[in-house]
Coordinates of N, CA, C and O in Angstrom, one line a residue:
X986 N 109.0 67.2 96.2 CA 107.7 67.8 96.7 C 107.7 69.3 96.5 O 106.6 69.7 96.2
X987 N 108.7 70.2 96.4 CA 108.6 71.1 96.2 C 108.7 71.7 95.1 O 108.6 73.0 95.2
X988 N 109.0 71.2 93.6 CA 108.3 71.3 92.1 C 106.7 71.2 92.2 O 105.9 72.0 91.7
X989 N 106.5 70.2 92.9 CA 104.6 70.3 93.2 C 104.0 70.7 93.3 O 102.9 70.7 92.8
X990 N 104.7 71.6 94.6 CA 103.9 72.7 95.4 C 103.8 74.1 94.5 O 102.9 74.9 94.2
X991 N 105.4 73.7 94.1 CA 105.3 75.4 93.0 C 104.8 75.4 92.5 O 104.3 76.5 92.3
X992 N 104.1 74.1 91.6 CA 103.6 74.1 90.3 C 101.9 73.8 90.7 O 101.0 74.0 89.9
X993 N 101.8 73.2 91.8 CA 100.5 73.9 92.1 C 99.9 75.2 92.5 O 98.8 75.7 92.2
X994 N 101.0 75.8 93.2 CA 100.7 77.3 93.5 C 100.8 78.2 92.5 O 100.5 79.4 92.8
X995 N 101.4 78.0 91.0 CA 101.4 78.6 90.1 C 100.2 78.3 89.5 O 99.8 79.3 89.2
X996 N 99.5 77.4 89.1 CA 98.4 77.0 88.3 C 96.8 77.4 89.3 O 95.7 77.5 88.9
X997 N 97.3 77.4 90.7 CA 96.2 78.3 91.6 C 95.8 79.7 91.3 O 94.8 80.3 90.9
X998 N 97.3 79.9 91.6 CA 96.8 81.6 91.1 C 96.6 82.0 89.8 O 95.9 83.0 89.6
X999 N 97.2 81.1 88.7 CA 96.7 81.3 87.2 C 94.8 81.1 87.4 O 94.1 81.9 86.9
X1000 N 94.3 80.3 87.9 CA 93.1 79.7 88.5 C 92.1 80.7 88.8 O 91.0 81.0 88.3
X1001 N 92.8 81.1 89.8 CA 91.4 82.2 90.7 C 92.2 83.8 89.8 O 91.6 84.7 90.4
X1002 N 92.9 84.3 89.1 CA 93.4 85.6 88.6 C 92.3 85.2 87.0 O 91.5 86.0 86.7
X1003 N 92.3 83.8 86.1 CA 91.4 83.9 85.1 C 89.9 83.7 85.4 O 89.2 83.9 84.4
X1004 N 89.3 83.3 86.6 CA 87.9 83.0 87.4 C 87.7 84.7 87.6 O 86.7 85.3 87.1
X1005 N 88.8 85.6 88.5 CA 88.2 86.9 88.2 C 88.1 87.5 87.2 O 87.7 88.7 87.4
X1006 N 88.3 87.1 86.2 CA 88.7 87.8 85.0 C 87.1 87.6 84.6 O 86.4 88.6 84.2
X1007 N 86.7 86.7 84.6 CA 85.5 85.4 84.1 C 83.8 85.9 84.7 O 82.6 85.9 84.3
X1008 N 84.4 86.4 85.9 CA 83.3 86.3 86.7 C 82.9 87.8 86.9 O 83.7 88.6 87.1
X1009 N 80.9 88.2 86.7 CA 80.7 89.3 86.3 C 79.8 89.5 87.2 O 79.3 88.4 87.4
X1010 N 79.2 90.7 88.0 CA 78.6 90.8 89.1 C 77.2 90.6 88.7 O 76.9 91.2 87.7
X1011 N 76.3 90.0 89.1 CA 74.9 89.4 88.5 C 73.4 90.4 88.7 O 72.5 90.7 88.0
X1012 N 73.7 90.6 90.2 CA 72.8 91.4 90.6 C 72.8 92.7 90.3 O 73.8 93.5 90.4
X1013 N 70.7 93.3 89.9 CA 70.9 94.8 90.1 C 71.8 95.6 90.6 O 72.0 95.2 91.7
X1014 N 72.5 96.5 90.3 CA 73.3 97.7 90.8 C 72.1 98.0 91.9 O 70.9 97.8 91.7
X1015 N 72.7 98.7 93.4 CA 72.1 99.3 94.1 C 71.3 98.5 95.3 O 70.8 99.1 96.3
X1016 N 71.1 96.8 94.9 CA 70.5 96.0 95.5 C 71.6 95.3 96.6 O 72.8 95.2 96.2
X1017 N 71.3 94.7 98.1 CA 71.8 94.3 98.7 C 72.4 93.3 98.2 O 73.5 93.1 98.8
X1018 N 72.0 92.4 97.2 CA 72.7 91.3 96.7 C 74.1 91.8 95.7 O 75.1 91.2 95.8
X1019 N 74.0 92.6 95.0 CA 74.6 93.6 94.4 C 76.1 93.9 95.7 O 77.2 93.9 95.2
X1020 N 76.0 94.0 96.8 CA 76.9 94.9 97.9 C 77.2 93.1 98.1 O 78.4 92.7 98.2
X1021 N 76.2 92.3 98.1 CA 76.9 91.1 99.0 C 78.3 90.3 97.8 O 79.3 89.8 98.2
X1022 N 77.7 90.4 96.4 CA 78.5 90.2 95.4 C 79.9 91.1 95.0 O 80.8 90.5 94.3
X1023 N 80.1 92.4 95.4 CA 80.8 92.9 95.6 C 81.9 92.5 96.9 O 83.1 92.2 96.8
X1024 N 81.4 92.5 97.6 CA 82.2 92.2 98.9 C 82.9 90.5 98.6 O 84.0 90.2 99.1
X1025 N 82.3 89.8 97.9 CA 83.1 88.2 98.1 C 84.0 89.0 96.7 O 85.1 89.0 97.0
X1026 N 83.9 89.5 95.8 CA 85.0 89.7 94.6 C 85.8 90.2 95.4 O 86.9 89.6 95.3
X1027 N 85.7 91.4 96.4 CA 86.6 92.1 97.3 C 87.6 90.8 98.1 O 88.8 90.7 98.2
X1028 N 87.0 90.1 98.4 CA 87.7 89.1 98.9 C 88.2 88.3 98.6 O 89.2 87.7 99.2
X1029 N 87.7 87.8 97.2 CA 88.8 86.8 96.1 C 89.8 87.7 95.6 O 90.9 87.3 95.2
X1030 N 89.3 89.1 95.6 CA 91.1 89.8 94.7 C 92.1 90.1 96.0 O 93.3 90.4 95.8
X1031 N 91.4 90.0 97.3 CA 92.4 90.4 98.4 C 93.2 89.1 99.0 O 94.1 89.1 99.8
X1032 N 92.6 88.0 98.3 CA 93.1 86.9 98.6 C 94.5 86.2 97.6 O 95.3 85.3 97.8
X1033 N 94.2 87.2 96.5 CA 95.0 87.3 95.2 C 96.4 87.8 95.7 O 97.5 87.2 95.7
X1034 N 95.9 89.0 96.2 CA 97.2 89.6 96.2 C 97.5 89.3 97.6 O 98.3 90.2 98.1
X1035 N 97.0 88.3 98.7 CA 97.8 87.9 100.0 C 98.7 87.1 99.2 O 99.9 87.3 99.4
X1036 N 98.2 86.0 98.2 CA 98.8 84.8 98.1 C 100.0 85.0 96.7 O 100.6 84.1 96.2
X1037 N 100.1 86.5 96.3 CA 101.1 86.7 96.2 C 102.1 87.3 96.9 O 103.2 87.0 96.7
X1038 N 102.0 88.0 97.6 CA 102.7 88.1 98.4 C 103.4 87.2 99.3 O 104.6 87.4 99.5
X1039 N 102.8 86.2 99.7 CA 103.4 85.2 100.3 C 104.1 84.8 99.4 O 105.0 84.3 100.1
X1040 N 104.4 84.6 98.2 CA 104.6 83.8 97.3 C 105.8 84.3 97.0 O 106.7 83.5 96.7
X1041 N 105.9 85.9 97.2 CA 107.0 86.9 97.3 C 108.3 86.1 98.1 O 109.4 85.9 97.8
X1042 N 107.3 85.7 99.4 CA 108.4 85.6 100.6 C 108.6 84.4 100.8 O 109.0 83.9 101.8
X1043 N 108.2 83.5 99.2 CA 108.7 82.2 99.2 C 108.0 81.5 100.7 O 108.6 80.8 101.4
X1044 N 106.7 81.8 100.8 CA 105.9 81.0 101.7 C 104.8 80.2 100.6 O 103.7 80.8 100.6
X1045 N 104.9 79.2 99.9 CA 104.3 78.6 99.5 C 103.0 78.0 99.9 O 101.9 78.1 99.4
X1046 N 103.2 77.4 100.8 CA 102.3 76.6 101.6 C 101.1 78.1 102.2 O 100.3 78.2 103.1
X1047 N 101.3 78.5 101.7 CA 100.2 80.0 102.4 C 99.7 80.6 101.0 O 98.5 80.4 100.7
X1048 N 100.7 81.3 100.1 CA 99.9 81.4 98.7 C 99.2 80.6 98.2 O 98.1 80.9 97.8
X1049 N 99.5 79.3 98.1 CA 98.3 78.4 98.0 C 97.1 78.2 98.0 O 96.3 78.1 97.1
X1050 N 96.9 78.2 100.0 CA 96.0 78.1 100.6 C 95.3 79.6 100.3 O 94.1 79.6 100.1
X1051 N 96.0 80.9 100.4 CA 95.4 82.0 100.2 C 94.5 82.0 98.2 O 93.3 82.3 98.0
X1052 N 95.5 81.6 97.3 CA 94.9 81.2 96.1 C 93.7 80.1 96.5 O 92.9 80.6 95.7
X1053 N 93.2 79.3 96.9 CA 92.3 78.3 96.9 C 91.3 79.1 97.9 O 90.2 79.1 97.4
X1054 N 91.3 79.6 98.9 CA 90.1 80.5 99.7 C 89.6 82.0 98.7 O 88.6 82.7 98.8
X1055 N 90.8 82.3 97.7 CA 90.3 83.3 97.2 C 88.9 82.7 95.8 O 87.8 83.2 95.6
X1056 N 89.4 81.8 95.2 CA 88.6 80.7 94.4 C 87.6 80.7 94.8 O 86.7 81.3 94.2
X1057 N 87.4 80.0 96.1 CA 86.2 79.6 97.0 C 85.7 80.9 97.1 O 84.5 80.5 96.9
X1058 N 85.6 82.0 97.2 CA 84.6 83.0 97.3 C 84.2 83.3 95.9 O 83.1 83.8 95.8
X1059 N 84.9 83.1 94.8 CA 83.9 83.3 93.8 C 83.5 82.1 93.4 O 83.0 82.2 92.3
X1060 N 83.5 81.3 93.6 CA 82.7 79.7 93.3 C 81.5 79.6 94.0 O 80.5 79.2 93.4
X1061 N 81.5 79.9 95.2 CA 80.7 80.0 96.0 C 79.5 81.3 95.6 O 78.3 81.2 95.6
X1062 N 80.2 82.1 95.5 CA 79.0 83.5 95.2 C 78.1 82.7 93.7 O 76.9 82.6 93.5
X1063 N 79.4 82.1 92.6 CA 78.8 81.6 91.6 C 77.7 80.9 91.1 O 77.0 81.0 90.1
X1064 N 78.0 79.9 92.7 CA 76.8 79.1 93.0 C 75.1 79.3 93.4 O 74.0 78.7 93.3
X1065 N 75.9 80.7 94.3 CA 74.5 81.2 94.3 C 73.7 82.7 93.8 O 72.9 83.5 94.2
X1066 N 74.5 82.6 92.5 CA 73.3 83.3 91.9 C 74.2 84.9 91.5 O 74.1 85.6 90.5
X1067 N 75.2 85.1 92.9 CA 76.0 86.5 92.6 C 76.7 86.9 91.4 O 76.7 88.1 91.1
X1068 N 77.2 85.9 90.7 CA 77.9 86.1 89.8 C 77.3 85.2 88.0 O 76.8 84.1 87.8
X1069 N 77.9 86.3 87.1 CA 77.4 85.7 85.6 C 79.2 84.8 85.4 O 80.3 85.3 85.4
X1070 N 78.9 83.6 85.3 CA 80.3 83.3 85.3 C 80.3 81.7 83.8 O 79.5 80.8 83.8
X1071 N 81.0 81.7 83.3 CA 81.1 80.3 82.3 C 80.9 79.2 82.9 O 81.3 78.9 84.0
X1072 N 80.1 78.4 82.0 CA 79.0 77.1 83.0 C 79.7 76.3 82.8 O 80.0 75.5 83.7
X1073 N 80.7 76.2 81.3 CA 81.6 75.0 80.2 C 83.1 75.7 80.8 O 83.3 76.9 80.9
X1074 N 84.0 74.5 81.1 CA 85.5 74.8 81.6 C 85.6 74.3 82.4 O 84.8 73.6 82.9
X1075 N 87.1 74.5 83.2 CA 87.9 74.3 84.3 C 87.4 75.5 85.4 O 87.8 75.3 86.5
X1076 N 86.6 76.5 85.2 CA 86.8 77.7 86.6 C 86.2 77.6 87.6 O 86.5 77.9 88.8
X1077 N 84.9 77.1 87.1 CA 83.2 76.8 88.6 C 83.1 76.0 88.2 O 83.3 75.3 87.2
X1078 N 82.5 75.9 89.6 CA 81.8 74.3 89.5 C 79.9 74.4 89.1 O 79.2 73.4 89.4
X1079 N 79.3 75.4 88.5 CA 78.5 75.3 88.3 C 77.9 74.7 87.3 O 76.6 74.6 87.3

């Protein structure tokens, strides 16, 4: 079980580190939607580097979970509209 877990928490964070890579802020500069699309990127890269760090401390079961919540904020933004992101692939589900 624990080849699995690594090798899911490695393909997580490979996951949501090429999703931010992918993903481009959609809205006007200066517009509240603009601040609200900012703020979930702020949260998928802060979730980046929680779930390395756990990963650091050999808490697997947390980088993970921190990799897959950081995902879900740019999937989510993606879905509605915040973000220019690739329709074809593995990254969104849009």
């Amino acid at each position: 079980m624990a080849a699995d877990l690594t090798e899911k928490t490695d393909r997580y964070e490979g996951l949501l580190a090429e999703a931010l890579d992918a993903a481009t802020i959609a809205p006007p500069p200066g517009t509240p939607m603009e601040a609200a699309a900012a703020e979930c990127r702020e949260m998928a890269d802060s979730y980046l580097e929680d779930g390395r760090h756990f990963r650091d401390d050999d808490d697997l079961v947390n980088a993970l979970a921190a990799f897959s919540y950081g995902h879900a904020w740019l999937d989510a933004g993606a879905r509605i509209g915040l973000f220019d992101v690739p329709t074809e692939g593995h990254l969104f589900t849009v």
